[in-house]
Coordinates of C-alpha atoms in Angstrom, one line a residue:
Chain A
M1 CA 3.7 23.3 19.9
I2 CA 2.9 19.9 21.3
E3 CA 1.7 20.0 24.6
L4 CA 0.7 17.1 26.5
K5 CA -2.0 18.2 29.3
N6 CA -2.6 15.7 32.8
V7 CA -2.0 13.1 30.3
S8 CA -2.5 9.3 31.4
F9 CA -2.7 5.8 29.7
S10 CA -3.7 2.3 30.9
Y11 CA -2.6 -0.7 28.9
K12 CA -5.0 -3.6 29.7
H13 CA -6.1 -1.8 33.1
K14 CA -2.2 -1.4 33.6
P15 CA -1.3 2.6 34.1
C16 CA 1.9 3.3 31.4
I17 CA 1.8 7.0 31.7
R18 CA 0.7 9.4 34.7
N19 CA -0.5 12.3 34.6
V20 CA 2.4 14.2 32.7
N21 CA 2.5 17.6 31.7
L22 CA 5.2 18.6 29.5
S23 CA 5.7 21.0 26.5
F24 CA 8.1 20.6 23.8
N25 CA 10.2 22.9 22.7
T26 CA 9.5 24.1 18.9
G27 CA 12.8 23.9 16.5
A28 CA 14.8 21.8 19.0
I29 CA 15.5 18.3 19.0
T30 CA 14.6 16.5 22.5
A31 CA 15.9 13.3 23.1
V32 CA 13.1 11.1 25.7
I33 CA 15.2 8.8 27.4
G34 CA 13.9 6.5 30.4
P35 CA 14.8 2.6 31.3
N36 CA 12.9 -0.4 29.2
G37 CA 9.2 0.0 29.8
S38 CA 9.1 3.3 31.2
G39 CA 6.8 4.3 28.6
K40 CA 8.9 6.4 26.5
S41 CA 7.4 4.8 23.4
T42 CA 4.1 4.8 24.8
L43 CA 4.6 8.7 25.4
L44 CA 5.4 9.1 21.5
K45 CA 2.6 7.2 20.2
L46 CA 0.1 9.8 22.4
C47 CA 1.6 12.4 20.7
S48 CA 1.2 11.3 17.4
R49 CA -2.3 10.6 17.3
L50 CA -1.7 6.6 17.2
L51 CA -2.9 6.4 20.7
R52 CA -5.7 8.0 22.3
C53 CA -5.1 9.0 26.1
S54 CA -7.3 7.5 28.8
G55 CA -6.8 11.0 30.6
G56 CA -6.0 14.4 29.5
E57 CA -5.2 15.5 26.5
V58 CA -2.6 16.4 24.1
L59 CA -2.7 20.0 22.2
L60 CA -1.0 21.1 19.1
E61 CA -1.1 24.7 18.9
G62 CA -3.7 24.2 21.6
I63 CA -6.3 22.3 19.8
N64 CA -6.8 18.9 20.7
I65 CA -4.9 16.4 18.3
F66 CA -8.3 14.3 18.0
D67 CA -10.0 17.5 16.9
I68 CA -7.9 18.1 14.1
K69 CA -8.9 15.9 10.8
P70 CA -5.7 13.0 10.3
K71 CA -4.7 14.3 7.1
A72 CA -4.4 17.6 8.6
F73 CA -2.7 16.3 11.4
A74 CA -0.1 14.5 9.5
K75 CA 0.9 17.3 7.3
R76 CA 1.9 18.8 10.5
A77 CA 3.8 15.7 12.0
A78 CA 5.3 13.0 10.8
I79 CA 6.2 9.7 13.0
L80 CA 8.7 7.1 12.2
L81 CA 8.2 4.2 14.0
Q82 CA 10.1 1.5 15.2
A83 CA 10.2 -2.2 13.3
N84 CA 8.3 -1.0 10.1
H85 CA 7.8 -3.9 8.1
P86 CA 9.7 -3.2 4.5
P87 CA 7.3 -3.4 1.6
N88 CA 8.7 -4.8 -1.6
I89 CA 8.6 -1.1 -3.4
P90 CA 10.9 0.6 -4.9
A91 CA 12.3 3.2 -2.5
Y92 CA 11.4 6.5 -4.6
D93 CA 7.9 5.1 -4.3
Y94 CA 7.8 4.5 -0.3
V95 CA 9.3 8.1 -0.1
M96 CA 6.4 9.1 -2.2
S97 CA 3.9 8.1 0.1
G98 CA 4.8 10.6 2.2
R99 CA 2.9 12.8 -0.3
Y100 CA -0.5 11.1 0.9
P101 CA -1.8 13.6 3.4
H102 CA -1.1 16.2 0.7
K103 CA -3.6 14.9 -2.1
S104 CA -6.6 14.3 -2.2
L105 CA -8.1 11.3 -4.2
T106 CA -8.3 12.9 -7.4
D107 CA -4.8 14.5 -7.3
Y108 CA -2.2 13.3 -9.5
I109 CA 1.5 13.3 -8.9
S110 CA 2.6 17.1 -9.6
K111 CA 5.7 18.5 -10.3
E112 CA 6.0 19.9 -6.9
D113 CA 6.0 16.2 -5.2
I114 CA 8.4 15.1 -7.8
N115 CA 10.9 18.1 -6.4
I116 CA 9.7 17.6 -2.5
V117 CA 10.4 13.7 -2.9
E118 CA 13.9 14.1 -5.1
N119 CA 15.3 17.0 -2.4
A120 CA 14.2 14.7 0.7
M121 CA 15.9 11.6 -1.0
E122 CA 19.0 13.6 -1.8
M123 CA 19.3 15.3 1.6
T124 CA 19.1 11.8 3.5
G125 CA 21.9 10.4 0.7
C126 CA 19.1 7.9 -0.4
H127 CA 18.9 9.0 -3.9
V128 CA 21.7 6.5 -4.8
F129 CA 19.6 3.4 -4.5
A130 CA 16.2 5.0 -5.5
Q131 CA 15.2 2.3 -7.7
R132 CA 16.0 -0.4 -5.1
P133 CA 13.0 -2.3 -3.7
V134 CA 13.2 -1.1 0.0
N135 CA 13.4 -4.7 1.5
K136 CA 16.1 -5.4 -0.5
L137 CA 17.9 -2.4 1.7
S138 CA 20.4 -2.8 4.7
G139 CA 19.0 -1.6 7.9
G140 CA 20.5 2.0 7.4
E141 CA 19.4 2.4 4.1
R142 CA 16.3 1.6 5.1
Q143 CA 16.2 4.0 7.7
K144 CA 17.0 6.8 5.8
V145 CA 14.7 5.9 3.4
F146 CA 11.9 6.2 6.0
I147 CA 13.6 9.2 7.0
A148 CA 13.0 10.8 3.7
M149 CA 9.2 9.7 3.8
A150 CA 9.1 11.6 6.8
L151 CA 10.3 14.4 5.1
A152 CA 8.2 14.0 2.1
Q153 CA 5.6 14.6 4.3
N154 CA 6.7 17.9 4.8
T155 CA 5.7 18.7 8.3
D156 CA 7.2 20.5 10.8
I157 CA 7.5 18.2 13.8
I158 CA 8.6 14.8 13.1
F159 CA 8.5 12.4 16.0
L160 CA 11.2 9.3 15.7
D161 CA 10.8 6.0 18.2
E162 CA 14.2 4.4 18.7
P163 CA 15.9 5.5 15.1
T164 CA 19.3 3.9 16.0
T165 CA 18.4 0.8 17.4
F166 CA 19.9 -2.5 16.0
F167 CA 22.2 -0.6 14.2
D168 CA 25.8 -0.8 14.6
I169 CA 27.7 2.6 16.0
N170 CA 28.7 4.1 12.8
V171 CA 25.4 4.1 11.2
S172 CA 24.0 5.3 14.3
F173 CA 26.3 8.5 14.1
D174 CA 25.5 8.1 10.4
I175 CA 21.8 8.7 11.5
M176 CA 22.0 10.9 14.3
N177 CA 24.1 13.3 12.0
L178 CA 21.2 13.3 9.4
I179 CA 18.3 14.0 12.2
Q180 CA 20.7 17.2 13.3
K181 CA 20.7 18.2 9.8
L182 CA 17.0 17.8 9.6
N183 CA 16.8 20.4 12.4
E184 CA 19.7 22.5 11.8
K185 CA 19.0 23.4 8.0
L186 CA 15.4 22.7 7.5
G187 CA 13.9 24.4 11.3
K188 CA 12.0 20.8 12.3
T189 CA 11.1 20.2 15.6
I190 CA 12.4 16.7 16.5
I191 CA 11.4 14.7 19.4
L192 CA 12.7 11.1 19.8
V193 CA 13.0 7.9 22.2
V194 CA 16.5 7.2 22.1
H195 CA 18.3 4.1 24.0
D196 CA 21.5 4.9 23.7
L197 CA 22.5 7.5 26.3
N198 CA 25.5 8.4 24.6
L199 CA 23.8 9.7 21.7
A200 CA 21.1 11.1 23.4
L201 CA 23.4 13.5 25.7
H202 CA 25.3 14.3 22.4
Y203 CA 22.7 15.3 19.7
S204 CA 19.9 16.8 21.9
D205 CA 19.4 20.0 22.6
Y206 CA 16.8 18.9 25.7
A207 CA 16.1 16.0 27.3
V208 CA 13.1 14.1 29.0
I209 CA 13.9 11.6 31.7
I210 CA 10.7 9.2 32.0
N211 CA 10.7 6.2 34.5
N212 CA 7.7 4.5 35.4
G213 CA 5.2 6.5 33.3
E214 CA 6.4 9.9 35.1
I215 CA 8.3 12.5 33.9
V216 CA 11.3 12.5 36.1
I217 CA 12.9 16.1 34.5
H218 CA 12.3 18.0 31.3
E219 CA 15.1 20.0 31.4
K220 CA 18.5 21.2 28.6
T221 CA 20.6 18.5 28.2
A222 CA 23.9 20.1 29.4
S223 CA 22.5 20.9 32.4
I224 CA 21.0 17.2 32.7
A225 CA 24.6 15.8 32.1
E226 CA 25.6 18.3 34.8
N227 CA 23.7 16.3 37.2
N228 CA 22.6 12.9 38.6
Y229 CA 19.0 11.9 37.0
I230 CA 20.5 9.5 34.5
S231 CA 22.6 8.0 37.5
N232 CA 19.5 7.9 39.7
V233 CA 17.0 6.7 37.3
F234 CA 19.0 4.1 35.6
G235 CA 21.1 2.8 38.3
V236 CA 24.3 3.6 37.2
E237 CA 27.6 5.8 37.3
M238 CA 28.2 8.4 34.8
K239 CA 31.6 10.2 34.1
K240 CA 31.9 13.0 31.4
I241 CA 35.5 13.4 30.1
I242 CA 36.3 16.4 28.0
D243 CA 39.1 15.6 26.0
A244 CA 39.8 18.5 23.0
G245 CA 36.4 20.2 23.6
N246 CA 34.4 17.0 23.1
E247 CA 32.4 15.7 25.5
F248 CA 32.4 11.7 26.1
F249 CA 30.5 9.7 28.5
L250 CA 31.3 6.6 30.3
F251 CA 29.0 4.7 32.5
K252 CA 29.5 2.0 34.7
K253 CA 27.2 0.1 36.8
Chain B
M1 CA 18.4 16.7 -12.0
S2 CA 16.0 14.0 -12.0
F3 CA 17.4 10.9 -10.4
C4 CA 14.5 8.8 -11.1
S5 CA 13.0 9.1 -14.8
R6 CA 9.5 9.0 -14.0
H7 CA 8.7 9.0 -17.5
S8 CA 10.2 6.4 -18.9
M9 CA 8.9 4.3 -16.1
N10 CA 5.3 6.0 -17.1
K11 CA 6.0 4.9 -20.6
K12 CA 6.7 1.0 -19.1
I13 CA 3.2 1.1 -17.6
Y14 CA 1.4 2.1 -20.1
I15 CA 3.0 -0.7 -22.8
L16 CA 2.1 -3.2 -20.3
L17 CA -1.4 -2.2 -20.1
L18 CA -1.6 -2.1 -23.8
L19 CA -0.2 -5.8 -23.8
A20 CA -2.9 -6.6 -21.3
F21 CA -5.6 -5.2 -23.2
L22 CA -4.5 -6.8 -26.6
F23 CA -4.3 -10.3 -24.4
L24 CA -7.8 -9.5 -23.6
I25 CA -9.2 -9.1 -27.1
T26 CA -7.8 -11.2 -28.9
T27 CA -9.1 -14.2 -26.2
F28 CA -12.2 -12.6 -26.8
L29 CA -12.4 -12.8 -30.2
V30 CA -10.7 -16.2 -30.6
A31 CA -13.1 -17.4 -28.1
L32 CA -16.1 -16.5 -29.9
C33 CA -14.5 -18.3 -33.1
L34 CA -14.1 -21.6 -31.6
G35 CA -16.8 -23.8 -30.6
T36 CA -18.7 -26.9 -32.0
S37 CA -18.7 -25.1 -35.4
N38 CA -15.4 -23.3 -35.7
I39 CA -16.1 -20.2 -37.5
G40 CA -12.7 -17.8 -38.9
P41 CA -12.3 -14.2 -38.4
L42 CA -13.2 -13.1 -41.3
K43 CA -16.6 -14.9 -41.1
L44 CA -17.3 -13.8 -37.5
A45 CA -16.5 -10.0 -38.9
S46 CA -19.3 -10.5 -41.8
L47 CA -21.6 -12.0 -39.3
F48 CA -21.8 -8.7 -37.4
C49 CA -21.5 -6.3 -40.0
N50 CA -24.8 -7.8 -42.1
S51 CA -26.7 -9.1 -38.9
N52 CA -28.9 -11.7 -40.4
T53 CA -30.7 -12.8 -37.2
E54 CA -32.2 -15.7 -39.1
D55 CA -28.6 -17.3 -39.9
T56 CA -28.0 -20.0 -37.2
L57 CA -24.2 -19.3 -37.0
Y58 CA -25.1 -15.6 -36.1
R59 CA -27.7 -16.7 -33.6
I60 CA -24.9 -19.5 -32.4
I61 CA -22.7 -16.3 -31.8
V62 CA -24.7 -13.9 -30.2
H63 CA -27.4 -16.1 -28.3
V64 CA -24.9 -18.7 -26.7
R65 CA -21.0 -18.0 -27.4
L66 CA -21.2 -14.1 -26.8
P67 CA -23.0 -14.1 -23.1
R68 CA -20.7 -16.9 -22.3
V69 CA -17.5 -15.0 -23.6
L70 CA -18.9 -11.8 -21.9
G71 CA -19.2 -13.8 -18.7
A72 CA -16.2 -14.8 -18.3
L73 CA -14.7 -12.0 -19.2
L74 CA -16.6 -10.2 -16.6
A75 CA -16.2 -13.1 -14.0
G76 CA -12.3 -13.0 -14.4
C77 CA -12.1 -9.2 -14.3
A78 CA -13.9 -9.3 -11.2
L79 CA -12.8 -12.6 -9.3
S80 CA -9.1 -11.1 -9.7
V81 CA -9.4 -7.7 -9.2
S82 CA -11.1 -9.0 -5.6
G83 CA -8.5 -11.1 -5.2
A84 CA -5.7 -8.3 -5.5
I85 CA -7.6 -6.3 -3.3
I86 CA -7.7 -9.2 -0.5
Q87 CA -4.5 -10.1 -1.0
S88 CA -3.1 -6.6 -0.4
V89 CA -5.5 -5.6 2.3
L90 CA -4.7 -8.5 4.3
N91 CA -1.3 -8.1 3.2
N92 CA -1.2 -11.8 2.8
P93 CA -0.1 -13.5 -0.7
L94 CA -2.2 -16.6 0.0
A95 CA -5.3 -15.0 0.4
G96 CA -8.1 -15.3 -2.4
P97 CA -12.1 -14.9 -2.5
N98 CA -12.2 -18.6 -2.5
I99 CA -9.7 -19.0 -0.1
I100 CA -11.3 -17.1 2.6
G101 CA -15.0 -17.7 2.2
I102 CA -16.0 -14.7 0.2
N103 CA -17.4 -16.9 -2.8
S104 CA -19.2 -19.2 -0.3
G105 CA -20.5 -17.1 1.6
A106 CA -22.2 -15.1 -1.4
G107 CA -23.3 -18.2 -2.9
F108 CA -25.0 -18.7 0.8
A109 CA -26.9 -15.6 0.8
M110 CA -27.7 -16.2 -3.2
L111 CA -29.3 -19.4 -2.5
L112 CA -31.1 -18.5 0.6
A113 CA -32.3 -15.2 -1.0
A114 CA -33.8 -17.3 -3.6
I115 CA -35.6 -19.6 -1.2
L116 CA -37.0 -16.7 1.1
L117 CA -37.6 -13.5 -0.8
P118 CA -39.7 -13.3 -3.9
F119 CA -37.3 -13.3 -7.5
H120 CA -35.4 -10.1 -8.9
P121 CA -32.1 -10.5 -10.8
A122 CA -31.2 -6.7 -9.8
L123 CA -31.3 -7.8 -6.4
I124 CA -29.4 -11.1 -6.8
P125 CA -25.8 -9.9 -6.8
V126 CA -26.9 -7.4 -3.6
F127 CA -27.3 -10.7 -1.7
A128 CA -24.5 -12.3 -3.1
F129 CA -22.5 -8.6 -1.9
I130 CA -24.4 -9.0 1.2
G131 CA -23.0 -12.6 2.1
A132 CA -19.7 -12.0 0.4
M133 CA -19.2 -9.3 2.8
F134 CA -20.4 -11.2 5.6
A135 CA -17.8 -13.5 5.3
A136 CA -14.9 -11.3 4.7
L137 CA -15.6 -9.4 7.8
I138 CA -15.2 -12.6 10.0
I139 CA -12.4 -12.8 8.3
I140 CA -10.9 -8.8 8.9
I141 CA -12.0 -9.1 12.3
I142 CA -10.4 -12.4 12.9
S143 CA -7.0 -11.2 11.4
V144 CA -6.9 -8.0 13.2
S145 CA -8.1 -9.1 16.6
T146 CA -6.0 -12.1 16.8
N147 CA -2.8 -11.5 14.9
A148 CA -3.1 -14.6 13.3
S149 CA -0.1 -15.8 10.7
R150 CA -1.2 -15.5 7.0
L151 CA -1.5 -19.7 6.8
T152 CA -3.6 -19.4 9.9
I153 CA -5.9 -17.2 8.5
V154 CA -6.1 -19.4 5.3
L155 CA -7.0 -22.2 7.4
I156 CA -9.9 -20.2 9.2
G157 CA -11.1 -19.1 6.2
F158 CA -11.3 -22.8 5.0
A159 CA -12.9 -23.6 7.8
I160 CA -15.4 -20.5 7.6
S161 CA -15.7 -21.6 3.7
S162 CA -16.3 -25.3 4.5
I163 CA -19.7 -24.1 6.8
L164 CA -21.0 -21.9 4.0
T165 CA -20.3 -24.6 1.5
A166 CA -22.4 -27.0 3.9
G167 CA -24.9 -24.4 3.7
I168 CA -25.2 -24.1 0.4
N169 CA -25.7 -27.8 -0.5
T170 CA -28.2 -28.3 2.8
I171 CA -30.4 -25.7 0.6
M172 CA -30.0 -27.6 -2.9
I173 CA -31.2 -30.7 -0.7
F174 CA -34.2 -29.2 0.7
Y175 CA -34.7 -27.1 -2.5
P176 CA -33.6 -28.4 -5.7
D177 CA -35.4 -25.6 -7.3
A178 CA -33.6 -22.9 -5.7
Y179 CA -31.2 -22.9 -8.7
I180 CA -31.1 -23.7 -11.9
G181 CA -28.1 -25.9 -12.9
A182 CA -27.3 -26.3 -9.2
S183 CA -24.8 -28.9 -9.6
T184 CA -21.9 -26.8 -11.8
F185 CA -23.0 -24.0 -9.5
I186 CA -20.7 -25.3 -6.3
I187 CA -17.7 -26.3 -8.9
G188 CA -18.3 -22.9 -11.0
G189 CA -19.6 -23.0 -14.6
L190 CA -20.6 -20.6 -17.0
S191 CA -22.7 -22.8 -19.6
S192 CA -26.5 -21.7 -20.1
L193 CA -25.7 -18.4 -19.6
T194 CA -28.0 -15.6 -21.3
M195 CA -27.5 -11.6 -21.5
Q196 CA -30.4 -11.6 -19.1
K197 CA -28.5 -13.0 -16.5
I198 CA -25.1 -11.3 -16.8
V199 CA -26.6 -7.5 -17.4
F200 CA -27.2 -6.7 -13.7
P201 CA -23.7 -8.1 -12.3
A202 CA -22.2 -6.2 -15.3
L203 CA -23.6 -3.0 -13.6
Y204 CA -21.9 -4.1 -10.2
I205 CA -18.5 -5.1 -11.4
A206 CA -18.3 -2.1 -13.8
S207 CA -18.6 -0.3 -10.8
G208 CA -16.7 -1.7 -8.8
L209 CA -13.9 -2.2 -11.0
I210 CA -14.1 1.7 -11.1
L211 CA -13.7 1.9 -7.4
A212 CA -10.8 -0.4 -7.5
V213 CA -8.8 1.8 -9.7
I214 CA -9.7 5.3 -8.1
F215 CA -8.7 3.5 -4.4
S216 CA -5.8 1.4 -5.6
R217 CA -3.4 4.5 -4.4
D218 CA -4.8 3.5 -0.8
L219 CA -4.1 -0.1 -1.0
N220 CA -0.6 1.0 -1.6
I221 CA -0.8 2.9 1.7
L222 CA -2.6 0.4 3.7
S223 CA 0.4 -2.0 2.5
L224 CA 2.8 -0.1 4.6
G225 CA 1.4 -1.7 7.5
T226 CA -1.6 0.0 9.8
N227 CA 0.6 2.3 12.2
T228 CA 2.4 3.9 9.0
A229 CA -0.8 4.4 7.0
K230 CA -2.7 5.9 10.3
S231 CA 0.6 8.1 10.8
L232 CA -0.1 9.6 7.1
G233 CA -3.3 10.4 7.9
M234 CA -5.2 7.7 7.1
N235 CA -8.5 6.0 8.9
V236 CA -6.8 2.9 8.0
T237 CA -10.3 0.5 9.6
F238 CA -12.5 3.0 7.6
T239 CA -10.4 1.9 4.1
K240 CA -9.9 -1.8 5.1
T241 CA -13.8 -2.0 5.6
F242 CA -14.4 -0.3 2.2
M243 CA -11.6 -2.1 0.0
I244 CA -13.1 -5.1 1.5
G245 CA -16.5 -4.0 0.3
I246 CA -15.6 -3.2 -3.1
S247 CA -13.7 -7.0 -2.9
A248 CA -17.3 -8.4 -2.0
I249 CA -19.4 -6.3 -4.7
L250 CA -16.9 -7.7 -7.3
A251 CA -16.9 -11.4 -5.9
G252 CA -20.9 -11.4 -5.0
A253 CA -21.2 -10.2 -8.5
A254 CA -19.1 -12.7 -10.4
V255 CA -20.6 -15.8 -8.0
S256 CA -24.4 -14.5 -8.8
F257 CA -24.0 -16.3 -12.5
A258 CA -20.4 -18.0 -12.3
G259 CA -21.0 -19.9 -9.3
L260 CA -18.2 -20.8 -6.9
L261 CA -15.4 -20.2 -9.3
G262 CA -12.3 -20.9 -7.6
F263 CA -8.0 -19.6 -7.5
V264 CA -8.8 -17.3 -10.6
G265 CA -8.8 -14.7 -7.9
L266 CA -5.8 -15.9 -6.1
I267 CA -3.2 -16.8 -8.8
V268 CA -3.6 -13.8 -11.3
P269 CA -2.9 -10.7 -8.9
H270 CA 0.0 -13.3 -7.3
A271 CA 1.6 -13.8 -11.1
V272 CA 1.1 -10.1 -11.5
R273 CA 2.7 -9.2 -8.2
Y274 CA 5.5 -11.3 -8.9
L275 CA 6.2 -10.9 -13.0
V276 CA 5.0 -6.9 -13.1
S277 CA 4.8 -4.9 -10.0
N278 CA 3.6 -4.6 -6.3
D279 CA 2.2 -0.9 -7.0
N280 CA -1.4 -1.6 -6.9
K281 CA -2.0 1.2 -9.3
I282 CA -0.6 -1.1 -11.8
V283 CA -2.0 -4.5 -10.2
I284 CA -5.3 -3.5 -10.1
P285 CA -5.9 -2.6 -13.5
V286 CA -3.4 -5.6 -15.1
S287 CA -4.7 -8.4 -13.3
C288 CA -8.5 -7.2 -14.5
L289 CA -7.2 -7.2 -17.7
V290 CA -5.1 -10.4 -17.3
G291 CA -7.7 -11.9 -15.4
G292 CA -10.5 -11.4 -17.9
G293 CA -8.5 -13.1 -20.6
F294 CA -7.5 -15.6 -18.5
L295 CA -10.6 -16.6 -17.8
I296 CA -11.9 -16.6 -21.4
V297 CA -8.9 -19.3 -22.4
C298 CA -10.1 -21.6 -19.5
D299 CA -13.7 -21.5 -20.3
T300 CA -13.4 -22.2 -24.1
V301 CA -10.9 -24.5 -23.4
S302 CA -13.2 -26.6 -21.1
R303 CA -15.7 -26.1 -24.0
I304 CA -13.6 -27.5 -26.8
L305 CA -11.3 -30.1 -25.0
F306 CA -13.8 -33.0 -24.8
A307 CA -16.8 -31.5 -27.4
P308 CA -19.3 -32.2 -27.1
Y309 CA -19.1 -33.1 -24.0
E310 CA -17.8 -30.0 -21.8
L311 CA -16.4 -29.6 -18.7
P312 CA -17.7 -26.6 -16.0
V313 CA -14.4 -24.1 -16.1
G314 CA -14.4 -24.7 -12.3
I315 CA -13.4 -28.1 -12.7
L316 CA -10.4 -26.7 -15.1
M317 CA -9.4 -24.2 -12.8
A318 CA -9.2 -26.3 -9.8
F319 CA -7.0 -28.4 -12.0
V320 CA -4.6 -26.0 -13.0
G321 CA -5.4 -23.4 -9.4
A322 CA -4.8 -25.9 -7.3
P323 CA -1.3 -27.0 -8.2
L324 CA -0.1 -23.5 -8.6
F325 CA -1.4 -22.7 -4.8
I326 CA 0.7 -25.5 -3.6
F327 CA 3.7 -24.4 -5.7
L328 CA 3.4 -20.7 -3.7
I329 CA 3.2 -22.3 -0.6
M330 CA 6.2 -24.6 -1.2
K331 CA 8.0 -21.3 -3.1
N332 CA 7.4 -19.3 0.0
R333 CA 8.4 -21.6 2.8
H334 CA 10.9 -20.0 4.0
A335 CA 9.1 -17.0 4.1
K336 CA 7.3 -16.5 7.5
Y337 CA 3.7 -17.5 7.0

């Protein structure tokens, strides 16, 4: 379980995260939403050991994440970042990199590694282009490769920083369906930053709304959708339509 | 259900390694045979079988050609792998030990030590390493802290290289005896090599090559980008410094006996990446074998082209390498540097 205690973070003396207390629900999908510059991505990086908080601490099972060795932490939590620059190596090799934290210097690639990598690639559907270089793939295919690598890392927590940005709506839904599958079938705890409020409300179990570096609310997504939190934070009108059991959200300024 | 035949890929790699190895062996033997007095391969074999130390031909081969060919082999392997590492760590295909000033750093530190400290052959590569590491760290710090573009890094490297070469020239003017054969040192050459001169550098190079092969997997992880490498549990700052250290050991040791040989460390790893694979587990060993063979070929050509006069191999490398470097930039002109 990931827990934040009085976490603060400043960038160039400008505070971006102020005194955040939060504990993420294990085995659930939590969406972190908020306006641009609210500190969503920073929050994710603080939780995943990529940034060190200037005040407070982030705990994993009660232990400060910086007291955990980097490789040991990478066995517990994987993070998928925005704007990953794609290297010119086959997708298969990229996914195999996810096994890095499980290997010591002298370890060879074992049968187990190959099984894990192949399962991850099949689950995400990137086995069909396993041998193609990552930089020659389309954005959606590339994202699936990145997700497969996070899967190959075999962690119980996966952080994702805006996994659907820049994609067409059909690709966005594909990716979100895949993320939901990881949660439902493999029981992964998923914490993701999403831009698209529709996707956030549609796919997450819990939502954290952040504004100006402070947590506005951390609640079940269903109850957030019922109330005016989103309208207030984003300054838009929100309307829920139910059609044949499906919920649709409309926004208007 | 294996959709990726790991087995056939491994087989391809072994065949490649074997071919590169055969290339190296062939160039090595051919280079021993060719020279002012050419001998046939059979003659070479018989010379080594009944080693008659009084035989002139035997003495030429063992005391003149063998050290020189071995020197070319060592310098070629070391500079190519050093370049492969630097290109990977800086994520910059235009980087190489001569381009970013590592070679001149090694040369400067070596000459400085030669005039200030008592001479010991085992220590020369150590000073060369310190100088190389110093130049490399400057580049690394600049590239990390300023987020400079790839081409800017090359320009900064050029500036650093110029300063250090100026230092080398200053020492050579005030202390002409600091280094025997000073004129070929700056262009890089392998004439008048003896076994004593290469034995210590060879030890440093061998250990550097072994480390490079062992840590080639970490280079692959580094090339995924700093944040991805961090998220996989790598201590990125330490790994980068460590890898640059290996590359400085290799380049420093090569410079200590071959002088400021340029371009081999740029071209060979680049060609291997372009033609074979981007996987450093393959790039490192193949660059090593091909680089060794390539420098042997160049040195042999520079030895026999205008015989009895000989060209320092550095001149030939510059004639071949500089146009290739320009070609690289032109070819990638659409890529963002």
